Amino acid sequence: MIGISLREKISKFFTYTILVITAIFVLYPVIWIITGSLNPGDSLFSTSLIPDSLSLKHYVYLFNETDYLNWYKNTLKIAFWNMILSTFLVVTAAYAFSRFRFPGRKQGLMTMLVLQMFPGFMGMIAIYMLLLQLNLLDNHWGLILVYAGGSIPFNAWLVKGYFDGMPRSLEEAAKIDGASNVKIFYKIMMPLSKPILVFVAVTNFIGPWMDFIFARLVLRSSEKKTLAIGLFEMVTGRGNSEFTTFAAGAVLVAVPITILFFIFQDQLTDGLKAGANKG
Amino acid sequence: MLAAGLSVLFMGLGQLYNKQYLKGLTFLLLELYLLIFWTVPFQWAMWGLTTLGETVQTRQGFEIIQGDHSIFLMIEGILFLISFLLFLWFYYLNIRDAYKVAAKAEKGIKPNNAKQMLKNIWDNGFPYILLTPSILFTAFLTILPLLFGVLIAFTNYSAPNHLPPKALVDWVGFDTFVQLFKMKTWSATFYGVFSWTVIWAVLATITTYFLGLVFAVLISQKGIKLKKFWRSIFILPWAIPQFVSILIFRNIFNGEFGPINKYLMDWGITDQAIHWLSDPILAKLTLVIVNMWFGFPFWMVLMSGVMTSVDKEIYEAAEVDGASSVQKFWKITMPLIMFSTAPLAIMSFANNFNNFNIIYLMTQGGPVNTDYSYAGSTDILISWIYKLTLDNSQFAVASVVSILIFIIIAIFSIYNFRKTRAFKEEDMMS
């Protein structure tokens, strides 16, 4: 008996050691960037994990001297409208594919399946030309349209799969009662499919915060930029002298998105799982 | 029969013959309108698509005389072609409709009148109404650009000699494909970048997968306290926006002033700064390590989920049979985890294959590799394409490479798709 409990104790000790060490590795970059942003010094070199004194001057600088606030507003605006537009497009398409049988349905589903396999920016040059022709270059709406268009194939498949799993009996009952298609959709389908709708909405809201490729392609002028481009240029430009400003900017982006992630954690995991199973 | 024949001859004639006057007239007018107003532009667009323009931009003194812009001609050509195909499909529907109504009339069923028809459209057309916005978006923002992207592969659209509006672009068939594989400057880069892409995708997937597994198992052990606390900490790398953390790591591994180097020097482990991101091998290693930080939480969460959903009775039955905890793990837990995460692992491989963000934001493909054309040592195919297109205007080669990427990803996705439930379910594809 004593042998077993000793072995257990040793294994527990090792487990906790590993957990603690990993926790340090995981938390280190987070703490480092937070203290970095509060560090009075300017450069990367003078940044230490435990600063001697704290200062908010980088935040002040960020708001007063850079376009940061503009970038933040731009990103929020793009993210919000992309969320609305994408969710609308995805849900209507998924509903049609899931609940109706019509000529062209099979071909449509196949097309979407193939489309999501192409590398996203294969069509970059054409999109650039198209936006140029429509006068939507360096315009937030151009970018929103590009994001919304790109989100349809994958997400529509995902939502369709979810709709497929919902029983039809409720709808059929409503149909017998004389409810119209539109009414059935709003009164029955929408409330029942809340988890997947939340997933689609949240991922489409977060997407524009992360995207770098299309934002850089479409947006040119400094006051129109999104956070991803702005922060990237802060780090890569001019010998890293703006490191602490970047740190402050990074903290202000990461905090709300991280909170959002924790709130919708379960939906995000489930959605990703469902997505993989749908291919 | 006669009705269908009439509809082949001219849209709407068959409908008129079937005494569906409103429908017939609408069709008739539609075709007339298209014939009168769109024949010439269509011919012109097809000329543009096949020749990609013939007049080169010239200069007379200070004045520039515009020639044909091959790329605009091409996009316009594709637009016309898509519309033409849609029209052909509609034409086919028109013939079928005429035939069907006539066949019904022979059996004595009266054709629908205009009012019934409109009602029919509203009832059975509802899915089409729902789909219209997504179809428009997909057609113009996904399909059209992709078609264009594919077509570019068969042209010589590239710097320095074939860039409109100064010069024309021509169709070259498979020449660019041959170049990529045979011409030394391209093939060396392609094979080099391609092999690193595969190595990267394999390493990135395997390391995160098993690290995730290790932590899922460690935390789920009996008697470990604060399970939720540990999970919440370890989930952080997944929750923080990736581009932010990549940029943070870029600074942490900074070759001169980065904190890692500072610690190593302070503790006397090395005398001089290690150039993490400017040595090819070290840079690759750093990328894999940083990717582990990002990637393992996803697998950890997923596998923890699988483990808690396993039926407790299986374990109890195994205990009765005298299985040790090690046996239980290898014979029950592992197979279950492997089974339910396999499709995700394949998709994760595909995602890593195209993981532009981490490569570009960490190293921008660097350090410089003199053996490569337009690529650095850590560039993967997708970031190479990005550089080819945006920085160097090598559109043709970029397009060929992206077609190759598509083929690879498609093989994985189709394999995955066929394996999973989705394909077998009766209603999915019927």
XYZ file of C-alpha atoms in Angstrom:
709
model
C 0.000 0.000 0.000
C 2.711 2.394 0.987
C 4.504 1.731 -2.324
C 1.465 2.720 -4.339
C 0.814 5.900 -2.464
C 4.459 6.895 -2.754
C 4.349 6.314 -6.498
C 1.182 8.327 -6.720
C 2.770 11.121 -4.791
C 5.790 11.212 -7.083
C 3.668 11.190 -10.199
C 1.507 13.939 -8.771
C 4.578 15.959 -7.966
C 5.803 15.623 -11.541
C 2.429 16.492 -12.950
C 2.201 19.669 -10.924
C 5.769 20.596 -11.833
C 4.999 20.240 -15.527
C 1.770 22.183 -15.164
C 3.455 25.034 -13.329
C 6.355 25.248 -15.783
C 3.988 25.248 -18.736
C 1.850 27.869 -17.081
C 4.929 30.056 -16.827
C 5.673 29.568 -20.526
C 2.097 30.308 -21.443
C 1.786 33.368 -19.279
C 5.220 34.816 -19.904
C 4.462 36.571 -23.243
C 1.210 37.894 -21.815
C 2.796 39.379 -18.715
C 5.783 40.602 -20.681
C 3.653 42.582 -23.110
C 1.524 44.081 -20.335
C 4.489 45.236 -18.292
C 6.163 46.289 -21.530
C 3.289 48.605 -22.262
C 3.542 50.129 -18.781
C 7.292 50.478 -18.874
C 8.539 54.052 -18.911
C 11.341 53.252 -21.389
C 10.898 53.356 -25.137
C 12.841 50.533 -26.669
C 12.664 46.790 -26.656
C 16.022 46.541 -24.914
C 15.083 48.585 -21.876
C 11.923 46.547 -21.347
C 12.128 44.241 -18.380
C 9.610 41.822 -16.988
C 9.364 43.631 -13.664
C 9.684 47.340 -14.361
C 10.987 49.743 -11.738
C 8.132 52.133 -12.229
C 4.891 52.141 -14.138
C 3.689 54.726 -16.575
C 0.724 55.169 -18.856
C 2.582 57.418 -21.219
C 2.604 54.909 -24.076
C -1.151 54.714 -23.978
C -1.383 58.468 -24.022
C 1.063 58.591 -26.909
C -0.908 55.932 -28.742
C -4.099 57.946 -28.580
C -2.649 61.362 -29.220
C 0.160 60.829 -31.665
C -0.847 57.858 -33.810
C -3.850 56.854 -35.887
C -4.552 54.066 -33.439
C -8.020 55.232 -32.426
C -8.920 55.496 -36.100
C -7.683 51.984 -36.759
C -9.727 50.738 -33.836
C -12.877 52.411 -35.110
C -12.240 51.088 -38.611
C -11.755 47.544 -37.389
C -14.873 47.708 -35.223
C -16.914 49.035 -38.104
C -15.648 46.423 -40.557
C -16.062 43.622 -38.037
C -19.587 44.668 -37.141
C -20.870 44.972 -40.688
C -19.093 41.840 -41.791
C -20.804 40.012 -38.938
C -24.255 41.258 -39.971
C -23.811 40.730 -43.683
C -22.075 37.355 -43.457
C -24.543 35.920 -40.983
C -27.442 37.018 -43.156
C -25.953 35.541 -46.322
C -24.840 32.339 -44.666
C -28.104 31.666 -42.863
C -30.349 32.295 -45.861
C -28.204 30.073 -48.071
C -27.959 27.320 -45.469
C -31.709 27.387 -44.871
C -32.428 27.042 -48.577
C -29.983 24.154 -48.970
C -31.179 22.358 -45.873
C -34.949 22.638 -46.117
C -35.796 22.805 -49.809
C -35.297 20.418 -52.678
C -34.882 22.277 -55.919
C -33.112 21.799 -59.241
C -29.494 22.863 -58.905
C -29.248 22.088 -55.187
C -26.736 19.301 -55.532
C -24.571 21.286 -57.921
C -24.699 24.269 -55.583
C -23.542 22.222 -52.606
C -20.733 20.687 -54.627
C -19.632 24.106 -55.856
C -19.394 25.426 -52.313
C -17.414 22.402 -51.232
C -14.879 22.914 -54.011
C -14.696 26.677 -53.519
C -13.584 26.455 -49.904
C -10.558 24.418 -50.926
C -8.998 27.181 -52.975
C -6.403 29.269 -51.195
C -8.237 32.438 -50.231
C -6.034 34.903 -51.982
C -5.763 33.097 -55.265
C -8.349 35.532 -56.549
C -6.496 38.486 -55.077
C -5.513 40.150 -58.334
C -9.004 39.859 -59.756
C -10.553 41.205 -56.560
C -8.148 44.105 -56.707
C -9.121 44.848 -60.302
C -12.795 44.460 -59.519
C -12.678 46.862 -56.585
C -10.646 49.257 -58.684
C -13.368 49.251 -61.329
C -16.126 49.714 -58.761
C -14.162 52.488 -57.096
C -14.122 50.546 -53.827
C -10.374 50.429 -53.293
C -9.204 52.018 -50.062
C -12.794 51.801 -48.932
C -14.084 49.859 -45.946
C -17.134 48.633 -47.816
C -14.948 47.043 -50.433
C -13.220 45.062 -47.709
C -16.501 44.118 -46.027
C -17.847 42.797 -49.323
C -14.707 40.722 -49.851
C -14.912 39.223 -46.347
C -18.613 38.479 -46.592
C -18.241 36.847 -49.994
C -15.397 34.689 -48.765
C -17.209 33.519 -45.654
C -20.160 31.962 -47.486
C -18.920 28.569 -48.733
C -17.477 27.225 -45.482
C -20.012 28.687 -43.089
C -23.034 27.837 -45.202
C -21.981 24.202 -45.198
C -21.541 24.328 -41.454
C -24.924 25.898 -40.747
C -26.626 23.637 -43.265
C -25.270 20.650 -41.380
C -26.718 22.036 -38.168
C -30.109 22.730 -39.757
C -30.148 19.206 -41.168
C -29.922 17.842 -37.660
C -33.019 19.715 -36.478
C -36.346 17.845 -36.540
C -38.756 18.865 -39.240
C -41.900 18.036 -37.313
C -42.234 21.527 -35.817
C -42.029 23.209 -39.181
C -44.467 20.803 -40.715
C -46.939 21.498 -37.954
C -46.509 25.230 -38.499
C -46.985 24.788 -42.227
C -50.272 22.983 -41.657
C -51.325 25.901 -39.481
C -50.707 28.100 -42.494
C -47.471 29.802 -41.478
C -45.488 31.238 -44.362
C -41.913 30.258 -45.181
C -40.590 33.528 -43.839
C -42.509 33.180 -40.605
C -41.370 29.601 -40.063
C -37.827 30.738 -40.515
C -38.036 33.550 -37.969
C -40.249 31.908 -35.385
C -38.954 28.350 -35.447
C -35.595 27.939 -37.127
C -33.846 31.012 -35.746
C -34.460 30.419 -32.041
C -33.585 26.724 -32.316
C -30.330 27.303 -34.117
C -28.984 29.929 -31.756
C -25.697 28.132 -30.920
C -24.565 27.864 -34.519
C -25.726 31.410 -35.289
C -23.637 32.667 -32.396
C -20.673 30.741 -33.767
C -21.022 32.216 -37.237
C -21.576 35.717 -35.893
C -18.638 35.617 -33.490
C -16.176 34.105 -35.955
C -17.146 36.666 -38.565
C -16.759 39.420 -36.024
C -13.328 38.223 -34.953
C -12.161 37.467 -38.511
C -11.462 41.062 -39.602
C -9.364 41.668 -36.471
C -6.997 38.963 -37.590
C -6.924 39.346 -41.321
C -3.838 40.804 -42.750
C -3.802 39.812 -46.397
C -6.948 41.413 -47.761
C -6.819 44.399 -45.467
C -3.386 45.208 -46.805
C -4.531 44.686 -50.371
C -7.603 46.892 -50.181
C -6.777 49.600 -47.668
C -4.036 52.018 -48.574
C -4.197 55.239 -46.630
C -3.106 55.415 -43.014
C -6.392 56.673 -41.592
C -8.317 53.799 -43.211
C -6.104 50.987 -41.936
C -7.201 48.210 -39.619
C -5.465 47.265 -36.399
C -3.697 44.250 -37.870
C -1.866 46.311 -40.484
C -1.252 49.241 -38.192
C 0.323 47.141 -35.462
C 2.350 45.096 -37.941
C 3.857 48.228 -39.392
C 4.649 49.522 -35.931
C 6.753 46.446 -35.233
C 8.453 46.121 -38.586
C 9.018 49.755 -39.366
C 11.908 51.946 -38.273
C 14.146 49.586 -36.334
C 11.642 48.639 -33.694
C 11.895 51.940 -31.869
C 8.148 51.973 -31.361
C 8.096 48.727 -29.474
C 6.433 50.034 -26.336
C 3.769 51.838 -28.309
C 3.086 48.573 -30.066
C 2.835 46.853 -26.685
C 0.164 49.271 -25.531
C -1.718 48.840 -28.788
C -1.478 45.065 -28.600
C -2.875 44.985 -25.057
C -5.862 47.085 -26.058
C -6.668 44.741 -28.940
C -6.072 41.505 -27.115
C -8.154 42.263 -24.020
C -11.619 42.600 -25.620
C -11.081 39.756 -28.087
C -9.850 37.439 -25.353
C -12.861 38.265 -23.208
C -15.132 37.647 -26.188
C -13.450 34.314 -26.699
C -13.974 33.227 -23.113
C -17.640 34.221 -23.201
C -18.319 32.178 -26.332
C -15.772 29.465 -25.676
C -18.212 26.544 -25.791
C -19.863 27.635 -29.018
C -16.493 28.170 -30.652
C -15.243 24.696 -29.758
C -18.457 23.013 -30.840
C -18.576 24.977 -34.058
C -15.025 24.067 -34.975
C -15.699 20.426 -34.273
C -18.819 20.476 -36.430
C -16.898 22.289 -39.152
C -14.261 19.602 -39.379
C -16.832 16.862 -39.578
C -18.500 18.556 -42.463
C -15.229 18.614 -44.369
C -42.657 18.116 -79.626
C -43.504 20.973 -81.907
C -43.557 23.342 -78.942
C -40.061 22.321 -77.873
C -38.819 22.672 -81.434
C -40.276 26.150 -81.679
C -38.568 27.095 -78.419
C -35.243 25.856 -79.759
C -35.771 28.111 -82.745
C -36.492 31.196 -80.716
C -37.095 31.594 -76.992
C -40.778 31.946 -76.107
C -42.249 30.630 -79.393
C -43.061 27.291 -77.815
C -44.772 28.997 -74.886
C -46.851 31.085 -77.285
C -47.806 27.927 -79.129
C -48.844 26.456 -75.781
C -51.066 29.513 -75.322
C -49.047 30.832 -72.381
C -48.958 34.317 -73.824
C -47.442 36.309 -70.965
C -44.582 33.890 -70.400
C -43.998 33.475 -74.124
C -43.906 37.196 -74.748
C -41.523 37.833 -71.856
C -39.114 35.194 -73.153
C -39.410 36.501 -76.685
C -38.657 40.053 -75.655
C -35.761 38.930 -73.488
C -34.061 37.173 -76.360
C -34.753 40.036 -78.737
C -33.271 42.482 -76.250
C -30.167 40.366 -75.789
C -29.739 39.837 -79.512
C -30.122 43.476 -80.408
C -28.135 45.125 -77.668
C -25.626 42.537 -76.537
C -24.421 40.671 -79.618
C -21.754 43.182 -80.555
C -20.377 43.660 -77.019
C -20.373 39.882 -76.618
C -18.404 39.338 -79.795
C -16.017 42.028 -78.722
C -15.605 40.465 -75.274
C -14.911 37.057 -76.806
C -12.367 38.629 -79.098
C -10.753 40.157 -76.008
C -10.759 36.884 -74.100
C -9.197 34.884 -76.907
C -6.573 37.374 -78.052
C -6.083 39.374 -74.833
C -5.689 42.466 -76.972
C -3.542 43.248 -79.976
C -2.680 46.923 -79.838
C 0.360 47.736 -77.766
C 0.611 51.024 -75.929
C 2.745 53.398 -77.958
C 4.348 56.737 -77.449
C 4.299 59.684 -79.779
C 6.543 62.295 -78.397
C 5.170 63.009 -74.947
C 1.779 61.620 -75.627
C 0.908 58.070 -74.664
C -1.529 56.314 -76.935
C -3.376 53.680 -74.911
C -3.290 50.164 -76.273
C -5.400 47.232 -75.166
C -5.351 46.348 -71.478
C -5.114 42.555 -71.523
C -6.211 42.029 -67.920
C -9.346 44.154 -68.191
C -10.171 42.396 -71.438
C -9.778 39.086 -69.697
C -11.998 39.949 -66.722
C -14.615 41.389 -69.036
C -14.425 38.267 -71.149
C -14.998 36.049 -68.119
C -17.966 38.166 -67.040
C -19.549 37.821 -70.465
C -18.811 34.132 -70.551
C -20.471 33.547 -67.167
C -23.528 35.541 -68.236
C -23.636 33.654 -71.519
C -23.555 30.308 -69.728
C -26.359 31.469 -67.447
C -28.321 32.471 -70.537
C -27.718 29.082 -72.163
C -29.001 27.385 -69.035
C -32.076 29.581 -69.112
C -32.547 28.753 -72.775
C -32.433 25.082 -71.948
C -35.062 25.610 -69.231
C -37.216 27.417 -71.765
C -37.075 24.452 -74.143
C -37.784 21.994 -71.355
C -40.686 24.072 -70.130
C -42.247 24.239 -73.572
C -41.831 20.487 -73.967
C -43.322 19.690 -70.565
C -46.326 21.934 -70.932
C -47.011 20.550 -74.403
C -46.732 16.997 -73.100
C -49.208 17.821 -70.352
C -51.564 19.454 -72.836
C -51.580 16.256 -74.864
C -52.742 14.405 -71.772
C -55.473 16.971 -71.373
C -53.999 18.994 -68.485
C -54.554 22.683 -69.084
C -51.439 24.859 -68.957
C -51.100 27.301 -66.066
C -52.345 30.781 -66.698
C -50.315 33.826 -65.750
C -51.779 34.167 -62.273
C -51.198 30.554 -61.370
C -47.695 30.825 -62.697
C -46.766 33.745 -60.463
C -48.166 31.950 -57.448
C -46.166 28.902 -58.421
C -42.984 30.970 -58.617
C -43.532 32.374 -55.133
C -44.191 28.956 -53.633
C -41.548 26.833 -55.328
C -39.139 29.638 -55.987
C -38.624 30.493 -52.327
C -35.258 28.722 -52.072
C -34.052 30.644 -55.113
C -35.098 33.918 -53.535
C -33.218 32.929 -50.398
C -30.159 32.015 -52.402
C -30.001 35.010 -54.719
C -27.879 37.250 -52.472
C -25.364 34.513 -51.665
C -25.173 33.466 -55.291
C -24.435 37.026 -56.364
C -21.755 37.414 -53.703
C -20.168 34.082 -54.454
C -20.289 34.564 -58.205
C -18.606 37.944 -58.222
C -16.327 37.794 -55.194
C -15.315 34.142 -55.215
C -15.968 32.363 -58.486
C -15.038 35.162 -60.846
C -11.738 35.960 -59.095
C -10.883 32.270 -58.832
C -11.583 31.650 -62.512
C -9.441 34.617 -63.310
C -6.746 33.289 -60.991
C -6.776 29.918 -62.706
C -6.689 31.439 -66.176
C -3.694 33.590 -65.279
C -1.692 30.377 -64.945
C -1.987 29.875 -68.684
C -0.711 33.333 -69.592
C 2.629 35.056 -69.297
C 1.264 37.826 -67.045
C 4.411 38.806 -65.149
C 7.051 41.436 -64.654
C 9.052 42.801 -66.340
C 7.952 42.219 -69.940
C 4.276 41.429 -69.740
C 2.650 43.968 -67.469
C -0.336 45.918 -68.760
C -1.053 48.665 -69.554
C 2.439 49.060 -70.977
C 2.601 45.659 -72.620
C 0.262 42.912 -73.672
C -0.293 39.557 -72.039
C -0.586 36.415 -74.156
C -1.917 32.928 -73.705
C 0.990 30.545 -73.359
C -0.727 27.252 -72.536
C 1.210 25.113 -70.059
C 4.505 26.955 -70.516
C 4.470 28.410 -67.018
C 3.874 24.967 -65.506
C 6.824 23.607 -67.463
C 8.972 26.536 -66.374
C 8.151 26.001 -62.722
C 9.284 22.395 -62.863
C 12.085 22.628 -65.396
C 13.672 26.064 -65.339
C 16.463 26.104 -62.786
C 15.658 29.458 -61.175
C 12.044 28.495 -60.573
C 12.328 24.788 -59.907
C 15.034 25.186 -57.238
C 12.794 27.604 -55.354
C 9.697 25.538 -55.865
C 11.161 22.255 -54.657
C 12.893 23.949 -51.735
C 9.849 25.871 -50.591
C 7.561 22.929 -51.194
C 9.585 20.521 -49.086
C 9.786 23.013 -46.219
C 6.027 23.539 -46.492
C 5.403 19.816 -46.100
C 7.899 19.467 -43.240
C 6.405 22.508 -41.573
C 2.828 21.258 -41.907
C 3.719 17.822 -40.548
C 5.773 19.164 -37.628
C 3.267 21.859 -36.757
C 0.396 19.390 -36.694
C 2.151 16.581 -34.847
C 3.762 18.727 -32.164
C 0.580 20.566 -31.274
C -1.520 17.419 -31.444
C 0.626 15.466 -29.012
C 1.308 18.364 -26.720
C -2.434 18.884 -26.538
C -2.892 15.211 -25.772
C -0.281 15.289 -23.008
C -1.947 18.201 -21.265
C -5.439 16.851 -21.697
C -4.286 13.632 -20.016
C -2.261 15.357 -17.293
C -5.116 17.600 -16.236
C -7.757 14.901 -16.381
C -5.818 12.614 -14.023
C -7.585 11.637 -10.856
C -6.629 13.757 -7.899
C -5.378 16.786 -9.806
C -6.851 19.835 -8.199
C -8.006 23.076 -9.807
C -8.675 21.386 -13.162
C -10.656 24.349 -14.399
C -7.966 26.788 -13.349
C -5.257 24.978 -15.326
C -7.442 24.679 -18.374
C -8.299 28.360 -18.330
C -4.638 29.298 -18.208
C -3.640 26.934 -20.972
C -6.456 28.095 -23.193
C -5.072 31.643 -23.250
C -2.864 31.238 -26.335
C -5.932 30.220 -28.293
C -8.018 33.090 -26.968
C -5.569 35.917 -27.624
C -5.812 37.214 -31.198
C -3.147 35.327 -33.072
C -1.639 38.189 -34.982
C -1.030 40.025 -31.722
C 0.757 37.122 -30.102
C 2.790 36.389 -33.213
C 4.006 39.969 -33.235
C 4.811 39.691 -29.523
C 6.868 36.564 -30.176
C 8.631 38.324 -32.984
C 9.906 40.732 -30.375
C 10.630 38.093 -27.756
C 12.873 36.288 -30.241
C 14.432 39.480 -31.519
C 17.978 38.628 -32.502
C 19.630 41.514 -30.724
C 17.456 42.987 -28.025
C 14.955 40.210 -27.408
C 14.365 39.185 -23.785
C 15.272 35.554 -24.489
C 18.732 36.587 -25.554
C 18.985 38.890 -22.576
C 18.194 36.081 -20.123
C 20.549 33.681 -21.838
C 23.358 36.198 -21.631
C 22.563 37.304 -18.097
C 22.600 33.739 -16.902
C 25.831 33.133 -18.730
C 24.528 30.423 -21.026
C 25.749 32.200 -24.139
C 28.247 34.989 -24.625
C 26.602 36.641 -27.547
C 23.089 37.158 -28.800
C 21.598 34.250 -30.719
C 20.083 35.356 -34.004
C 16.928 33.344 -33.709
C 15.193 34.605 -36.785
C 18.110 35.281 -39.099
C 19.618 31.807 -39.169
C 17.661 29.501 -41.533
C 17.663 26.428 -39.273
C 17.086 28.339 -36.041
C 14.302 30.374 -37.629
C 12.500 27.204 -38.678
C 12.921 25.733 -35.220
C 11.639 28.921 -33.624
C 8.586 28.859 -35.859
C 7.740 25.308 -34.832
C 8.195 26.138 -31.150
C 6.107 29.282 -31.342
C 3.460 27.364 -33.209
C 3.327 24.834 -30.375
C 2.416 27.672 -28.055
C -0.515 28.615 -30.301
C -1.657 25.213 -31.333
C -1.807 22.960 -28.295
C -4.768 24.563 -26.452
C -7.169 23.695 -29.247
C -6.273 20.010 -29.089
C -6.222 20.046 -25.303
C -9.773 21.394 -25.110
C -10.973 19.001 -27.773
C -9.395 15.916 -26.255
C -10.554 16.800 -22.766
C -14.029 16.939 -24.248
C -13.637 13.482 -25.771
C -12.305 12.063 -22.530
C -15.140 13.332 -20.391
C -17.704 12.039 -22.835
C -16.399 8.469 -22.686
C -18.889 6.178 -21.034
C -17.701 5.442 -17.485
C -19.017 1.891 -17.734
C -16.343 0.957 -20.261
C -13.659 1.775 -17.715
C -15.495 -0.030 -14.954
C -15.833 -3.106 -17.128
C -12.125 -2.948 -17.908
C -11.333 -2.650 -14.189
C -13.367 -5.746 -13.451
C -11.290 -7.559 -16.042
C -8.191 -6.446 -14.147
C -6.909 -3.791 -16.537
C -4.281 -1.442 -15.143
C -4.625 2.272 -15.594
C -1.868 2.216 -18.224
C -3.722 -0.476 -20.141
C -6.971 1.439 -19.827
C -5.324 4.480 -21.301
C -3.741 2.750 -24.302
C -6.594 0.391 -25.056
C -9.599 2.611 -24.427
C -8.814 6.308 -24.144
C -6.237 6.599 -26.924
C -8.191 4.810 -29.657
C -11.266 6.860 -28.824
C -9.340 10.115 -28.972
C -7.553 9.182 -32.174
C -10.772 8.096 -33.794
C -12.733 11.221 -33.029
C -9.942 13.703 -33.747
C -8.582 12.173 -36.951
C -10.644 14.311 -39.345
C -9.670 17.429 -37.410
C -6.017 16.449 -37.535
C -6.198 16.160 -41.304
C -7.893 19.545 -41.566
C -5.316 21.017 -39.228
C -2.581 19.716 -41.513
C -4.279 21.456 -44.415
C -4.553 24.662 -42.407
C -0.913 24.586 -41.392
C 0.000 24.012 -45.007
C -1.513 27.422 -45.691
C -0.643 29.100 -42.406
C 0.301 32.437 -43.873
C -0.002 34.512 -40.723
C 2.556 32.836 -38.520
C 5.220 32.640 -41.224
C 4.754 36.110 -42.617
C 4.262 37.952 -39.334
C 7.139 36.159 -37.593
C 9.853 36.188 -40.242
C 8.303 37.574 -43.422
C 9.761 34.457 -44.992
C 13.265 35.502 -44.057
C 16.159 35.101 -43.685
C 17.192 35.781 -47.251
C 18.046 32.747 -49.306
C 20.193 33.516 -52.329
C 19.341 30.213 -54.022
C 15.680 31.138 -54.212
C 13.810 33.486 -56.515
C 11.600 35.861 -54.555
C 11.465 33.583 -51.484
C 13.284 33.378 -48.162
C 14.364 30.351 -46.164
C 11.209 30.043 -44.102
C 8.725 30.902 -46.815
C 5.988 28.348 -47.337
C 4.134 28.117 -50.630
C 1.372 30.478 -49.626
C 3.681 33.245 -48.398
C 5.811 32.784 -51.494
C 2.701 33.356 -53.602
C 1.964 36.462 -51.608
C 5.412 37.845 -52.338
C 5.240 36.818 -55.985
C 1.950 38.637 -56.454
C 2.146 41.704 -54.273
C 5.820 42.576 -54.277
C 7.179 41.171 -57.515
C 4.270 40.986 -59.978
C 5.071 37.407 -60.986
C 1.394 36.627 -61.417
C 1.637 33.659 -63.772
C 3.948 31.607 -61.562
C 1.979 32.577 -58.455
C -1.160 31.315 -60.096
C 0.422 28.009 -61.084
C 1.600 27.464 -57.520
C -1.826 28.218 -56.110
C -3.383 25.682 -58.466
C -0.936 23.119 -57.106
C -1.880 24.074 -53.539
C -5.522 23.667 -54.446
C -4.891 20.156 -55.749
C -3.093 19.158 -52.551
C -5.721 20.629 -50.242
C -8.507 19.170 -52.359
C -7.059 15.665 -52.032
C -7.023 15.995 -48.240
C -10.474 17.533 -47.997
C -12.103 15.015 -50.285
C -10.485 12.135 -48.429
C -11.723 13.626 -45.186
C -15.160 14.325 -46.520
C -15.666 10.812 -47.798
C -14.550 9.364 -44.500
C -16.916 11.341 -42.351
C -20.544 10.985 -41.630
C -21.514 13.833 -43.924
C -20.980 11.781 -47.022
C -22.928 8.779 -45.899
C -25.985 10.495 -44.571
C -28.878 9.976 -46.913
C -30.119 13.509 -47.008
C -26.866 15.367 -47.428
C -26.335 15.108 -51.118
C -29.661 13.830 -52.393
